[in-house]
PDB file of C-alpha atoms in Angstrom:
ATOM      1  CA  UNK Q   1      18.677   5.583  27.933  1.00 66.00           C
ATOM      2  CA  UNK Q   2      19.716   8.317  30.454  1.00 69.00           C
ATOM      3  CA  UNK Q   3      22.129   9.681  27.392  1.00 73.00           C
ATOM      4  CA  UNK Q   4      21.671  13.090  26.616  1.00 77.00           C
ATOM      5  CA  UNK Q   5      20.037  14.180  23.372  1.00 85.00           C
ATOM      6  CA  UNK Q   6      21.238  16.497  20.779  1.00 93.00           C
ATOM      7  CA  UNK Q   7      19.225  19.724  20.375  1.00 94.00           C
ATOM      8  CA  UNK Q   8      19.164  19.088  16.334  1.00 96.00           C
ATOM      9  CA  UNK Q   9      19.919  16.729  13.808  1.00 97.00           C
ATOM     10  CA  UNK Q  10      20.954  16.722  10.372  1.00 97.00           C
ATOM     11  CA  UNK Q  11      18.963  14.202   8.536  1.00 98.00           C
ATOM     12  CA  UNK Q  12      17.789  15.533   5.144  1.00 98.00           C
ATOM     13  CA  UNK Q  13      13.983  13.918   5.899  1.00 98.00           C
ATOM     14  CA  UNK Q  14      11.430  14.049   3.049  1.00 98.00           C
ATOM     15  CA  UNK Q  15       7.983  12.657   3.721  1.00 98.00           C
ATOM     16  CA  UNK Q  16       4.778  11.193   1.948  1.00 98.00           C
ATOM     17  CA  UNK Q  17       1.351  10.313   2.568  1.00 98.00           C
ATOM     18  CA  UNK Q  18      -1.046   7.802   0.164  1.00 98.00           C
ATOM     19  CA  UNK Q  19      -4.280   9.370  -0.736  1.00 98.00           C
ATOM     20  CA  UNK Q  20      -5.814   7.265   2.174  1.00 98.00           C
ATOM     21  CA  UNK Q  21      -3.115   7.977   5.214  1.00 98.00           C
ATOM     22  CA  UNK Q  22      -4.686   8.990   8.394  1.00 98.00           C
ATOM     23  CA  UNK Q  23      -2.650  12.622   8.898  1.00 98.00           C
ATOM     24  CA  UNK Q  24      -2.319  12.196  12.941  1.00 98.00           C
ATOM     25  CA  UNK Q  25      -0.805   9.292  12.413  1.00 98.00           C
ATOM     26  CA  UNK Q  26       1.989  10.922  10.094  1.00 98.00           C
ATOM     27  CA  UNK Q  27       1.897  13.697  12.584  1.00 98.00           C
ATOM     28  CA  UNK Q  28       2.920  11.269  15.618  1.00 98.00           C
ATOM     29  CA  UNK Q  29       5.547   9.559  13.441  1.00 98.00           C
ATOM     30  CA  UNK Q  30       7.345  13.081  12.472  1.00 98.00           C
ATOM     31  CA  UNK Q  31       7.128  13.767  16.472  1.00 97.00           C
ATOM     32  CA  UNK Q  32       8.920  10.279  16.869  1.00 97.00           C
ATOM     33  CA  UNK Q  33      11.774  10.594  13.876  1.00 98.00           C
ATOM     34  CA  UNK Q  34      12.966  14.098  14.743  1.00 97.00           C
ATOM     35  CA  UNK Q  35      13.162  12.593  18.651  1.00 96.00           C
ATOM     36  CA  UNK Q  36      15.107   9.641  17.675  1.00 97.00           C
ATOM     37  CA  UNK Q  37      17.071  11.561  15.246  1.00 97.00           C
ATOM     38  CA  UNK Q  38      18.414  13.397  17.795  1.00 96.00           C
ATOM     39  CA  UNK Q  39      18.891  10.303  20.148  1.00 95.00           C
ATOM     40  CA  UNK Q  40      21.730   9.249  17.700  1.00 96.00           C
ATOM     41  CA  UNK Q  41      23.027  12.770  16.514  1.00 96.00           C
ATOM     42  CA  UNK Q  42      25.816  12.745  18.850  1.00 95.00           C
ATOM     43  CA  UNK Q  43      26.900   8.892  17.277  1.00 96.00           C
ATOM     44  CA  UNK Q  44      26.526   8.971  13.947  1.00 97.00           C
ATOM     45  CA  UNK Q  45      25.543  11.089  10.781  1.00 97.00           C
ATOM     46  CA  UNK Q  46      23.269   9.875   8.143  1.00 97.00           C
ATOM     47  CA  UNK Q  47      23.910  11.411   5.154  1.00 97.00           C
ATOM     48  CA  UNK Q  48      22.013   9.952   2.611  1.00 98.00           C
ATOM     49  CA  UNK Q  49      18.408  11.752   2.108  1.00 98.00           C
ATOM     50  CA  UNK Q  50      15.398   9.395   3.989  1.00 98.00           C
ATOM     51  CA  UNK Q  51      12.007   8.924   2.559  1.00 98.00           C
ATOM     52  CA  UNK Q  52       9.803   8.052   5.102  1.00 98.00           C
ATOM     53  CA  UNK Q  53       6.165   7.138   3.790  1.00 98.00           C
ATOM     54  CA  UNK Q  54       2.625   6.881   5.308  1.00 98.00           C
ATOM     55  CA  UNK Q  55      -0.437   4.503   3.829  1.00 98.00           C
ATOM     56  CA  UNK Q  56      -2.954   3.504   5.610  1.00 98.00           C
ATOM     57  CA  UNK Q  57      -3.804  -0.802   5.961  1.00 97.00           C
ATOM     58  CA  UNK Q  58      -3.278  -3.179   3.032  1.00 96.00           C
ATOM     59  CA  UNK Q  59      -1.508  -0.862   0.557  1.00 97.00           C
ATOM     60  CA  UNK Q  60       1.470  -2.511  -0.014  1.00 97.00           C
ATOM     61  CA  UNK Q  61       1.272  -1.729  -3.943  1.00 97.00           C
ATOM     62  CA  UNK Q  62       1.421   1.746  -3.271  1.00 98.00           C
ATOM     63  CA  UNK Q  63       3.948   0.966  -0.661  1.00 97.00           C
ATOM     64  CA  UNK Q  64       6.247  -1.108  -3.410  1.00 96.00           C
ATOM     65  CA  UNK Q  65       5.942   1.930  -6.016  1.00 97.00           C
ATOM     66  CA  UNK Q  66       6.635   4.222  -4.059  1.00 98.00           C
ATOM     67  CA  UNK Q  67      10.032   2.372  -3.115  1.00 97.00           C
ATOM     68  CA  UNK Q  68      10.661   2.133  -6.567  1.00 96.00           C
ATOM     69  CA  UNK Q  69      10.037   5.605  -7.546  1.00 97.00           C
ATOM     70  CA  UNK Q  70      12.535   6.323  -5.166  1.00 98.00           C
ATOM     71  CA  UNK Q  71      15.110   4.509  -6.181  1.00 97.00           C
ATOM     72  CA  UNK Q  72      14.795   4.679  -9.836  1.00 96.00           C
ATOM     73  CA  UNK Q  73      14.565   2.516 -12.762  1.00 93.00           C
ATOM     74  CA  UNK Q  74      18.053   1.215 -12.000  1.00 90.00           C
ATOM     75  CA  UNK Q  75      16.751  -0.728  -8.750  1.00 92.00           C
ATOM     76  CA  UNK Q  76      14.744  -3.597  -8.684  1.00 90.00           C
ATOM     77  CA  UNK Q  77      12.358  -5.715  -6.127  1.00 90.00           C
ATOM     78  CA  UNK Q  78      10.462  -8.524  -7.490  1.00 89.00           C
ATOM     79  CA  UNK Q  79       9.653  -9.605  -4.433  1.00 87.00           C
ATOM     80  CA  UNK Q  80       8.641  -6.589  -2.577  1.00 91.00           C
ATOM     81  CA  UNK Q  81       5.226  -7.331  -2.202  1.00 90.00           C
ATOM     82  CA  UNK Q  82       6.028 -10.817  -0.860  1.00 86.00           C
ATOM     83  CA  UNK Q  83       8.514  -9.593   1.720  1.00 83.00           C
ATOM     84  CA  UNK Q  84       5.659  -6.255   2.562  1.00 87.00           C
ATOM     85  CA  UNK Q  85       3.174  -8.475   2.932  1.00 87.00           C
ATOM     86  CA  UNK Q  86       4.793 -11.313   4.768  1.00 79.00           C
ATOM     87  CA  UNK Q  87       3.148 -12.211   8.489  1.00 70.00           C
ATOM     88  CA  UNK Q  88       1.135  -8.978   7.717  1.00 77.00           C
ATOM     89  CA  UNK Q  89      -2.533 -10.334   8.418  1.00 86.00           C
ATOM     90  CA  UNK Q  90      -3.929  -7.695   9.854  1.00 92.00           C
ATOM     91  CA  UNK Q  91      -2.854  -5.513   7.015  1.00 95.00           C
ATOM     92  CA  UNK Q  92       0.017  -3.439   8.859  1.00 95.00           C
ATOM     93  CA  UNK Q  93       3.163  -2.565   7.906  1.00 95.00           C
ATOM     94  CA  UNK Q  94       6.999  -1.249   9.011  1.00 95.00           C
ATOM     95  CA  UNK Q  95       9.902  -1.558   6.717  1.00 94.00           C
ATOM     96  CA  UNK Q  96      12.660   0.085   5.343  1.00 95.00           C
ATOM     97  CA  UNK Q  97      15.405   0.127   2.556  1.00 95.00           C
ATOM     98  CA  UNK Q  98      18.775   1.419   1.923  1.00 96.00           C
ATOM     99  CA  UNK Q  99      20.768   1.989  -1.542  1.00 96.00           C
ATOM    100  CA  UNK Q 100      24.065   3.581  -1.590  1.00 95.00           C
ATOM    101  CA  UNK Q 101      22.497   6.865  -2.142  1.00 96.00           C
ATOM    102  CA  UNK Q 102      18.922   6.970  -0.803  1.00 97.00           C
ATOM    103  CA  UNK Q 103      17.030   5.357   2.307  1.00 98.00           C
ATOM    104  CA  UNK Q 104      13.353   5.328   2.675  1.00 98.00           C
ATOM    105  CA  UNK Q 105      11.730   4.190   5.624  1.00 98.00           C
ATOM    106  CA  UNK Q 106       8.050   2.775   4.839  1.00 97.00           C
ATOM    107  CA  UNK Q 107       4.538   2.247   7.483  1.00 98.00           C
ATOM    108  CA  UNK Q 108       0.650   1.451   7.111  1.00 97.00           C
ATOM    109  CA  UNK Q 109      -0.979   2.503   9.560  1.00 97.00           C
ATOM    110  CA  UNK Q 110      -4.777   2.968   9.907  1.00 97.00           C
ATOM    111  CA  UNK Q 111      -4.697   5.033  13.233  1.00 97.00           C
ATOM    112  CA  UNK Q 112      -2.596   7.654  15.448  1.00 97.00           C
ATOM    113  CA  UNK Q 113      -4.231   4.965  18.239  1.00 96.00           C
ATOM    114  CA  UNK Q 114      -2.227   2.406  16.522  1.00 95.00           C
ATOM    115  CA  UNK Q 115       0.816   4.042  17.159  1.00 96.00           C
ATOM    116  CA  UNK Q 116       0.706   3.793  20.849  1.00 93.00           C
ATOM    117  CA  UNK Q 117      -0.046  -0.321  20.461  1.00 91.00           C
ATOM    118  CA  UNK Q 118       2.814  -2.568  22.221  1.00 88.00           C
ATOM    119  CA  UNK Q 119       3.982  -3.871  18.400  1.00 88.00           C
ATOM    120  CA  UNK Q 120       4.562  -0.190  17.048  1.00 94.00           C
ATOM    121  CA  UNK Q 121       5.656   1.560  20.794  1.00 92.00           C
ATOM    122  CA  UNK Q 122       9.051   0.744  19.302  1.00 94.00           C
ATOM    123  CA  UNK Q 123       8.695   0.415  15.710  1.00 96.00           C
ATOM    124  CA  UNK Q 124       9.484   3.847  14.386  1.00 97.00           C
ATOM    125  CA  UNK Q 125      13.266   3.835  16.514  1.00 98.00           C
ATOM    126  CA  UNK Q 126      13.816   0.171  15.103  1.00 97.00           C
ATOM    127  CA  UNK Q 127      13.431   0.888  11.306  1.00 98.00           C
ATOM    128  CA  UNK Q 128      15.577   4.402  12.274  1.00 98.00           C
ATOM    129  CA  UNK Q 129      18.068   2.064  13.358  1.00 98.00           C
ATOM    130  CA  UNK Q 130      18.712   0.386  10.142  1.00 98.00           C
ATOM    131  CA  UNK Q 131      19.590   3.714   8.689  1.00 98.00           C
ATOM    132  CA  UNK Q 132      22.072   3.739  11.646  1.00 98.00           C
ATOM    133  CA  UNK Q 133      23.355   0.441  10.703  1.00 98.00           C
ATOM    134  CA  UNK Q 134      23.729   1.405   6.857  1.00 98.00           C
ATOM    135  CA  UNK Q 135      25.739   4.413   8.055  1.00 98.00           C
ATOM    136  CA  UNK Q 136      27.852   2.736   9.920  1.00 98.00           C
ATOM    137  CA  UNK Q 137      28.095   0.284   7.204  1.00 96.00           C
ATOM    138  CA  UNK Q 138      26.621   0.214   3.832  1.00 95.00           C
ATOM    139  CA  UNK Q 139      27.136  -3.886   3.685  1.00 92.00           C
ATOM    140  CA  UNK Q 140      25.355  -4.100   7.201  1.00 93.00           C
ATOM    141  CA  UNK Q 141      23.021  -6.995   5.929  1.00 89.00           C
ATOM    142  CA  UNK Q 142      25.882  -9.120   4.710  1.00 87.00           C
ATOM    143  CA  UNK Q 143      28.417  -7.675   7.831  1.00 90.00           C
ATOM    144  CA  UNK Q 144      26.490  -8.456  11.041  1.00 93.00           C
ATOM    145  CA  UNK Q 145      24.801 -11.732  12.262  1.00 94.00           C
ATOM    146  CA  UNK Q 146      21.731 -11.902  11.471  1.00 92.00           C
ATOM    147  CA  UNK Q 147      20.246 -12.095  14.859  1.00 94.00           C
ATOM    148  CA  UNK Q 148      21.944  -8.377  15.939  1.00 96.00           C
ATOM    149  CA  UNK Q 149      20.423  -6.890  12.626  1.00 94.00           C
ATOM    150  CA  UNK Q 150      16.736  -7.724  13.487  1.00 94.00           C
ATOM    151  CA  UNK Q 151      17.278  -8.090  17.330  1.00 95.00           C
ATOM    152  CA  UNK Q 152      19.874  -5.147  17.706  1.00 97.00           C
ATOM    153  CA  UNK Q 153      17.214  -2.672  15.944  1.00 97.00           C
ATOM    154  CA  UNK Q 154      14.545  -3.832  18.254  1.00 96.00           C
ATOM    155  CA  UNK Q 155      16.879  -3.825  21.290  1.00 97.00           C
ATOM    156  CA  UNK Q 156      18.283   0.053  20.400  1.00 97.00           C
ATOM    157  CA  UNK Q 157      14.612   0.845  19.112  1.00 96.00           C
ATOM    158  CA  UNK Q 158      13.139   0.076  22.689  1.00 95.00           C
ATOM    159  CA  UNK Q 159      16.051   1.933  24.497  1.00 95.00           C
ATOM    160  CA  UNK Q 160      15.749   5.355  22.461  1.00 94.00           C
ATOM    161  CA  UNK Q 161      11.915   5.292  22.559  1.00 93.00           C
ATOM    162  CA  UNK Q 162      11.611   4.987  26.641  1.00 91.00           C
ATOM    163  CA  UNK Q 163      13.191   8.102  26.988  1.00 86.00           C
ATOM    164  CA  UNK Q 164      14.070   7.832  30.702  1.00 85.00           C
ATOM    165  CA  UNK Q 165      11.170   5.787  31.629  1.00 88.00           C
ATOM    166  CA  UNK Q 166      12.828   2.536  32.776  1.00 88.00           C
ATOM    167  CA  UNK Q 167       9.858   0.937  32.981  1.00 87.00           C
ATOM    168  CA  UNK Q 168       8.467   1.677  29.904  1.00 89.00           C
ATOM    169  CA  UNK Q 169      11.711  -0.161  28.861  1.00 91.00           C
ATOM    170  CA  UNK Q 170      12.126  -3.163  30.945  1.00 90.00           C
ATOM    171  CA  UNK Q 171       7.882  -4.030  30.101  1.00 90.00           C
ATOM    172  CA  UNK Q 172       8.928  -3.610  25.925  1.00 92.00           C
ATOM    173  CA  UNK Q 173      12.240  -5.800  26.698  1.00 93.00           C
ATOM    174  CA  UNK Q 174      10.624  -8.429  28.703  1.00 91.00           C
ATOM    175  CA  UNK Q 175       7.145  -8.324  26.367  1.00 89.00           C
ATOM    176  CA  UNK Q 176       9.645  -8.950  23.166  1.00 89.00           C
ATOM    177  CA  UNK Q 177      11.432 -11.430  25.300  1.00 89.00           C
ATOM    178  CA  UNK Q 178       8.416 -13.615  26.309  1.00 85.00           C
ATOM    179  CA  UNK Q 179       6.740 -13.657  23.138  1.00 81.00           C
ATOM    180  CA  UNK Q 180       9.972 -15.164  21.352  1.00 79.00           C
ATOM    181  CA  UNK Q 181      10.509 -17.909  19.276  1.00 78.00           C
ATOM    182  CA  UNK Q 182      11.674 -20.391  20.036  1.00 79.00           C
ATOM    183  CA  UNK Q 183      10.337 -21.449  23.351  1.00 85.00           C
ATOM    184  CA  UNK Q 184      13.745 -21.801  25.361  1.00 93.00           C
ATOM    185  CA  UNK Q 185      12.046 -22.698  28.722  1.00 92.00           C
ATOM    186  CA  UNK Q 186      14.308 -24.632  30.818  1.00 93.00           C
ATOM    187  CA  UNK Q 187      17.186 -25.223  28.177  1.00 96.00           C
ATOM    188  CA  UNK Q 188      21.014 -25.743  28.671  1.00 97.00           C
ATOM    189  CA  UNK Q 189      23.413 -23.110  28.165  1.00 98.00           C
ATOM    190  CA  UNK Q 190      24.807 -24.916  24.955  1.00 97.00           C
ATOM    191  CA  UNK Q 191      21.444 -24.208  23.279  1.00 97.00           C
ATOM    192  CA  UNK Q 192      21.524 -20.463  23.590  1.00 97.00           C
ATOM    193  CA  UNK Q 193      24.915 -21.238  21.901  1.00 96.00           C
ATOM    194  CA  UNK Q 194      23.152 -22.989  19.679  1.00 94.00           C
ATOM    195  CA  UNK Q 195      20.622 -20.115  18.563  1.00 94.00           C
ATOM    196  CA  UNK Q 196      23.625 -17.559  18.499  1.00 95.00           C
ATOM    197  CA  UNK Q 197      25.517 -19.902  15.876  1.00 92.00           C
ATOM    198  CA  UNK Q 198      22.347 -21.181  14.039  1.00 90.00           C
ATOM    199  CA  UNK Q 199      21.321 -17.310  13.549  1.00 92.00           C
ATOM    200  CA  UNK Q 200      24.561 -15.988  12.783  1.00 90.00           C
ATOM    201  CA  UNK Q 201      25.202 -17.250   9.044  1.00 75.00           C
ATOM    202  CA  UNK Q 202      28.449 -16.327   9.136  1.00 65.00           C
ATOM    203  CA  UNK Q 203      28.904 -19.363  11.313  1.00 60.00           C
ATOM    204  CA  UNK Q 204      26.545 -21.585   9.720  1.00 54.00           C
ATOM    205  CA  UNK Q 205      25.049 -20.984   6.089  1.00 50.00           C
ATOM    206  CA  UNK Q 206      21.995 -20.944   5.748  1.00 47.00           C
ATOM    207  CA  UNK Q 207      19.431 -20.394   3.218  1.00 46.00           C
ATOM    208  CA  UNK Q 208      19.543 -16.946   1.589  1.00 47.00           C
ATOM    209  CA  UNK Q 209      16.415 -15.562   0.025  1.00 44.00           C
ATOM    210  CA  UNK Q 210      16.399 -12.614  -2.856  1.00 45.00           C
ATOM    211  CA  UNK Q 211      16.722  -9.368  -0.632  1.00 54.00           C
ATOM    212  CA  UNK Q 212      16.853 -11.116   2.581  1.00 67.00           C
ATOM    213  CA  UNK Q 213      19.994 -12.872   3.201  1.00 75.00           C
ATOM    214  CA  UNK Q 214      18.212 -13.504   6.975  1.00 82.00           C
ATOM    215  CA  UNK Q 215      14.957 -15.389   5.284  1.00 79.00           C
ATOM    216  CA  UNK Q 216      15.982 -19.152   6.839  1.00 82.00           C
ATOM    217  CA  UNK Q 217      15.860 -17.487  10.752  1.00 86.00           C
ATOM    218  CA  UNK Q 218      13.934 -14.641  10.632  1.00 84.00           C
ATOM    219  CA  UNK Q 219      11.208 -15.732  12.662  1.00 87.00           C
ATOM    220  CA  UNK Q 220      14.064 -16.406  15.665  1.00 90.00           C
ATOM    221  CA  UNK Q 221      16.010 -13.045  14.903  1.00 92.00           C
ATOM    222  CA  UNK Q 222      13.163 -10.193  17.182  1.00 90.00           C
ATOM    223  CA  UNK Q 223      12.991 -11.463  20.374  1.00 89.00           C
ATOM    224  CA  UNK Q 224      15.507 -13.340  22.415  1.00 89.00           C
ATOM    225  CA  UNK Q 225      18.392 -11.915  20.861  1.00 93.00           C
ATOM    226  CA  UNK Q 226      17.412  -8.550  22.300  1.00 96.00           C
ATOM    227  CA  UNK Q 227      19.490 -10.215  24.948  1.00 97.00           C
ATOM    228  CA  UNK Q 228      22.732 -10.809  23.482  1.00 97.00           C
ATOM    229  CA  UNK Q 229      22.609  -7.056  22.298  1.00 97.00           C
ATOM    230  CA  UNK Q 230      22.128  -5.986  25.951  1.00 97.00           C
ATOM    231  CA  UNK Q 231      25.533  -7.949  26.872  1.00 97.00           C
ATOM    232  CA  UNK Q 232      27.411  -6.270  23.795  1.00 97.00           C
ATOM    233  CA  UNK Q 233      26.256  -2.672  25.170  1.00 96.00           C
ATOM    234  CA  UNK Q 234      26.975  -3.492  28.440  1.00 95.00           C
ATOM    235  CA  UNK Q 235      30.446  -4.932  27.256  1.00 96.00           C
ATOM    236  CA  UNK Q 236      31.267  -2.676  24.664  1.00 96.00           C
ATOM    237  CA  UNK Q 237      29.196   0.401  25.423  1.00 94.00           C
ATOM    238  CA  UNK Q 238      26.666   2.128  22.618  1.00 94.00           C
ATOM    239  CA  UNK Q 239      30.213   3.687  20.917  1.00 95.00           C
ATOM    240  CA  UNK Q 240      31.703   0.772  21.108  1.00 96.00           C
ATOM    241  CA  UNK Q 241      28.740  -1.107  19.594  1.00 97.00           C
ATOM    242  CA  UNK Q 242      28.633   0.821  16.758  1.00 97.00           C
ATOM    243  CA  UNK Q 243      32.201   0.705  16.307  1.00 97.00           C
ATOM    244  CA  UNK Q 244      31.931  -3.038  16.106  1.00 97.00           C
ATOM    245  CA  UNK Q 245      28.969  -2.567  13.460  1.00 97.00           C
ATOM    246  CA  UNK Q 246      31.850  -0.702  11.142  1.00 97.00           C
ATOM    247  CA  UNK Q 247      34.886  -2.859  12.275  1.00 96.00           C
ATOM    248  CA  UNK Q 248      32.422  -5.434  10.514  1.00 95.00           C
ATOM    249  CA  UNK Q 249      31.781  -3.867   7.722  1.00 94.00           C
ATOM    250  CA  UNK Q 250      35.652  -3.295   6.882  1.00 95.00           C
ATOM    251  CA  UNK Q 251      37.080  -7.371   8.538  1.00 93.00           C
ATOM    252  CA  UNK Q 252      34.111  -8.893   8.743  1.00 91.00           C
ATOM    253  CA  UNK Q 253      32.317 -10.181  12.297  1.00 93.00           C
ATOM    254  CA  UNK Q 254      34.925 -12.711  13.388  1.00 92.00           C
ATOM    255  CA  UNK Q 255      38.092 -10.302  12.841  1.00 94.00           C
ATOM    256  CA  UNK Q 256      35.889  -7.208  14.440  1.00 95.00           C
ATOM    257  CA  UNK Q 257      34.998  -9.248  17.619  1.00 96.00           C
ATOM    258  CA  UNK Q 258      38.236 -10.230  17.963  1.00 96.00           C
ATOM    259  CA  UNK Q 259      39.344  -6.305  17.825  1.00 96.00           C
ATOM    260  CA  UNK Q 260      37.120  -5.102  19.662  1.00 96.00           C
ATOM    261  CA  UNK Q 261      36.282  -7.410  22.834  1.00 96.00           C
ATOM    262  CA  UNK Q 262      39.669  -9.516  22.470  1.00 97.00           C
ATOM    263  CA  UNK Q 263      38.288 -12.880  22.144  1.00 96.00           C
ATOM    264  CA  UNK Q 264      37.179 -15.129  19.874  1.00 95.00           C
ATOM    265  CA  UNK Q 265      33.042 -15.469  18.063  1.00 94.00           C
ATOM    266  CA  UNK Q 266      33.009 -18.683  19.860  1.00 94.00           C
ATOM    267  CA  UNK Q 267      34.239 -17.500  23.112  1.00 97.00           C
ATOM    268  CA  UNK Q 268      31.993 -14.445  22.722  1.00 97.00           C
ATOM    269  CA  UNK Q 269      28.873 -16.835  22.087  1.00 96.00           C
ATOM    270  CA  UNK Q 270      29.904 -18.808  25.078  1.00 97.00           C
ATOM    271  CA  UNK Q 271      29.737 -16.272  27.396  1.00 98.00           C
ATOM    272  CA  UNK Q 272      26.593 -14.626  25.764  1.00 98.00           C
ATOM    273  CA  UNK Q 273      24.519 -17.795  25.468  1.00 98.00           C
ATOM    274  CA  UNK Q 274      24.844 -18.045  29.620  1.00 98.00           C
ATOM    275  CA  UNK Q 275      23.874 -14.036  30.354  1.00 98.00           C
ATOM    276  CA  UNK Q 276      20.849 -15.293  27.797  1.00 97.00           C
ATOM    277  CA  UNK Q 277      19.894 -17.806  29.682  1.00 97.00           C
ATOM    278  CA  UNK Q 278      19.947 -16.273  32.905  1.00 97.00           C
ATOM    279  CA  UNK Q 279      17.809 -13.110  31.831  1.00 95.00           C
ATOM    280  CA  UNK Q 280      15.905 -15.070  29.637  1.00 94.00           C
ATOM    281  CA  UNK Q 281      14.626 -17.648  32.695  1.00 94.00           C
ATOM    282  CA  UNK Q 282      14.444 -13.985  35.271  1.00 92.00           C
ATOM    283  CA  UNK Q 283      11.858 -12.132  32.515  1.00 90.00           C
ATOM    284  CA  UNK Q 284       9.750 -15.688  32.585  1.00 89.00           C
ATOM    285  CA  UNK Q 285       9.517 -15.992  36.046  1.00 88.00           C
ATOM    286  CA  UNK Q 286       8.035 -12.818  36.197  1.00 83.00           C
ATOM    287  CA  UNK Q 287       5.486 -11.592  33.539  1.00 72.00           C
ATOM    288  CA  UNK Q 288       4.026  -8.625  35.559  1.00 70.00           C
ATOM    289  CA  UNK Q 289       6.928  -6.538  33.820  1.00 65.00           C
ATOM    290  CA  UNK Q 290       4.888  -5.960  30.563  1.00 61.00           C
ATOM    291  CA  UNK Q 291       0.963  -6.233  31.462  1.00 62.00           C
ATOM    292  CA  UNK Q 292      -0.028  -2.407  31.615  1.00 61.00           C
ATOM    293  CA  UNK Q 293       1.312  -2.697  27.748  1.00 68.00           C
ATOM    294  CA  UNK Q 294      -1.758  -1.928  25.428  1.00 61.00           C
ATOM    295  CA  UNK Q 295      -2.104  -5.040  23.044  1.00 56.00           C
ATOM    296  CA  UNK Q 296      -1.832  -4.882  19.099  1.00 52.00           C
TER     297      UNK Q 296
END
């Protein structure tokens, strides 16, 4: 958090609004992408060009074109606006894609209030952090566990969007901690290793869906895993955890923990799953942490 920003970036931005988009609200999320841009600078350089676009609630046709425009007639979504609209009821949306070539980062928003709202405080840093993952690694989706893919975005998303306000960033931690699923009140240790090896899929296959080889524990993948990012930084450091992110993408998870922290996935898991716990039963025990949030 206390890292110090780069002055400029040099990510080749282009930007779009629908007909309907609410211009403050683009406004705020241009403010937000040049700021996190510059959070990662120093790290890593994103080179492909990133289409960020703006429409306002329920237009996830528009949204799905407009992907596909972008890509070109050689890419293809069937399922886009399945996955768009998916746990979308009250008609918002944040999402992104990466080719080998192009990125485009995608929102529906219907108010600059909105923005400030405890579900997108840290939304505009977590789909930025894909784009860091797909630099790191264009095969991020099949490379990393499935639970530091979601989890790691939202964990890195709520640490370069507090700035230096810690407690701006221990209420979004614990908030996305408490609302998790599943409930892991007053479970052993060998069920956080559980969760680790049950959302990994490298460890345990599960079912993959077209576009999302995540689908089977997505719902698990946001909250409580924000924790076993959290020990990798503090293990590893944020160089170090994006070095791991590569090392992946090259050997594969197993062989790139191995490298990098000198043990073993399961011995890794071991000693995650009980730094979960501990954290996990501290932010219950005290909900104060998040309450001067504003709600959704």
């Amino acid at each position: 958090m206390l890292s110090v920003r780069a002055n400029s970036h040099s990510v080749n931005f282009f930007w779009k609004g629908s007909a309907k988009a609410v211009p403050e609200a683009i406004e705020e999320i241009k403010v937000r992408y040049e700021a996190v841009a510059k959070f990662w600078a120093p790290y890593v350089e994103i080179k492909n060009p990133l289409l960020v676009i703006v429409g306002n609630l329920n237009e996830f046709e528009w949204s799905c074109e407009e992907k596909h425009k972008w890509f070109g007639p050689g890419w293809s979504q069937p399922d886009c606006l399945q996955v768009e609209k998916a746990g979308r009821t009250d008609g918002t949306m944040a999402g992104q894609s990466q080719i080998d070539t192009k990125n485009i980062d995608q929102y529906l928003v219907d108010s600059r209030a909105r923005l400030d709202t405890v579900m997108f405080m840290p939304r505009i840093e977590h789909e930025y952090m894909h784009n860091v993952f797909h630099a790191m690694a264009k095969n991020y989706h099949d490379a990393m566990p499935c639970w530091m893919m979601e989890s790691g975005a939202e964990y890195w998303g709520v640490v370069s969007s507090s700035g230096n306000n810690f407690d701006r960033f221990i209420a979004l931690r614990n908030h996305q901690i408490q609302k998790g699923s599943p409930a892991m009140d007053n479970v052993p240790v060998s069920t956080w290793y559980d969760y680790l090896v049950r959302t990994d899929l490298h460890v345990l296959p599960g079912v993959r869906g077209q576009g999302d080889h995540c689908l089977s524990v997505r719902s698990e993948i946001y909250s409580h895993a924000i924790l076993a990012n959290e020990y990798l930084a503090s293990k590893v450091g944020l160089k170090g955890y994006l070095e791991l992110v590569k090392s992946a993408g090259i050997e594969g998870w197993p062989k790139a923990v191995e490298k990098s922290l000198k043990m073993t996935v399961k011995e890794l898991y071991q000693e995650m799953a009980a730094y979960m716990k501990f954290h996990y039963e501290l932010v219950m025990a005290n909900p104060f942490a998040h309450r001067s949030l504003p709600r959704n």
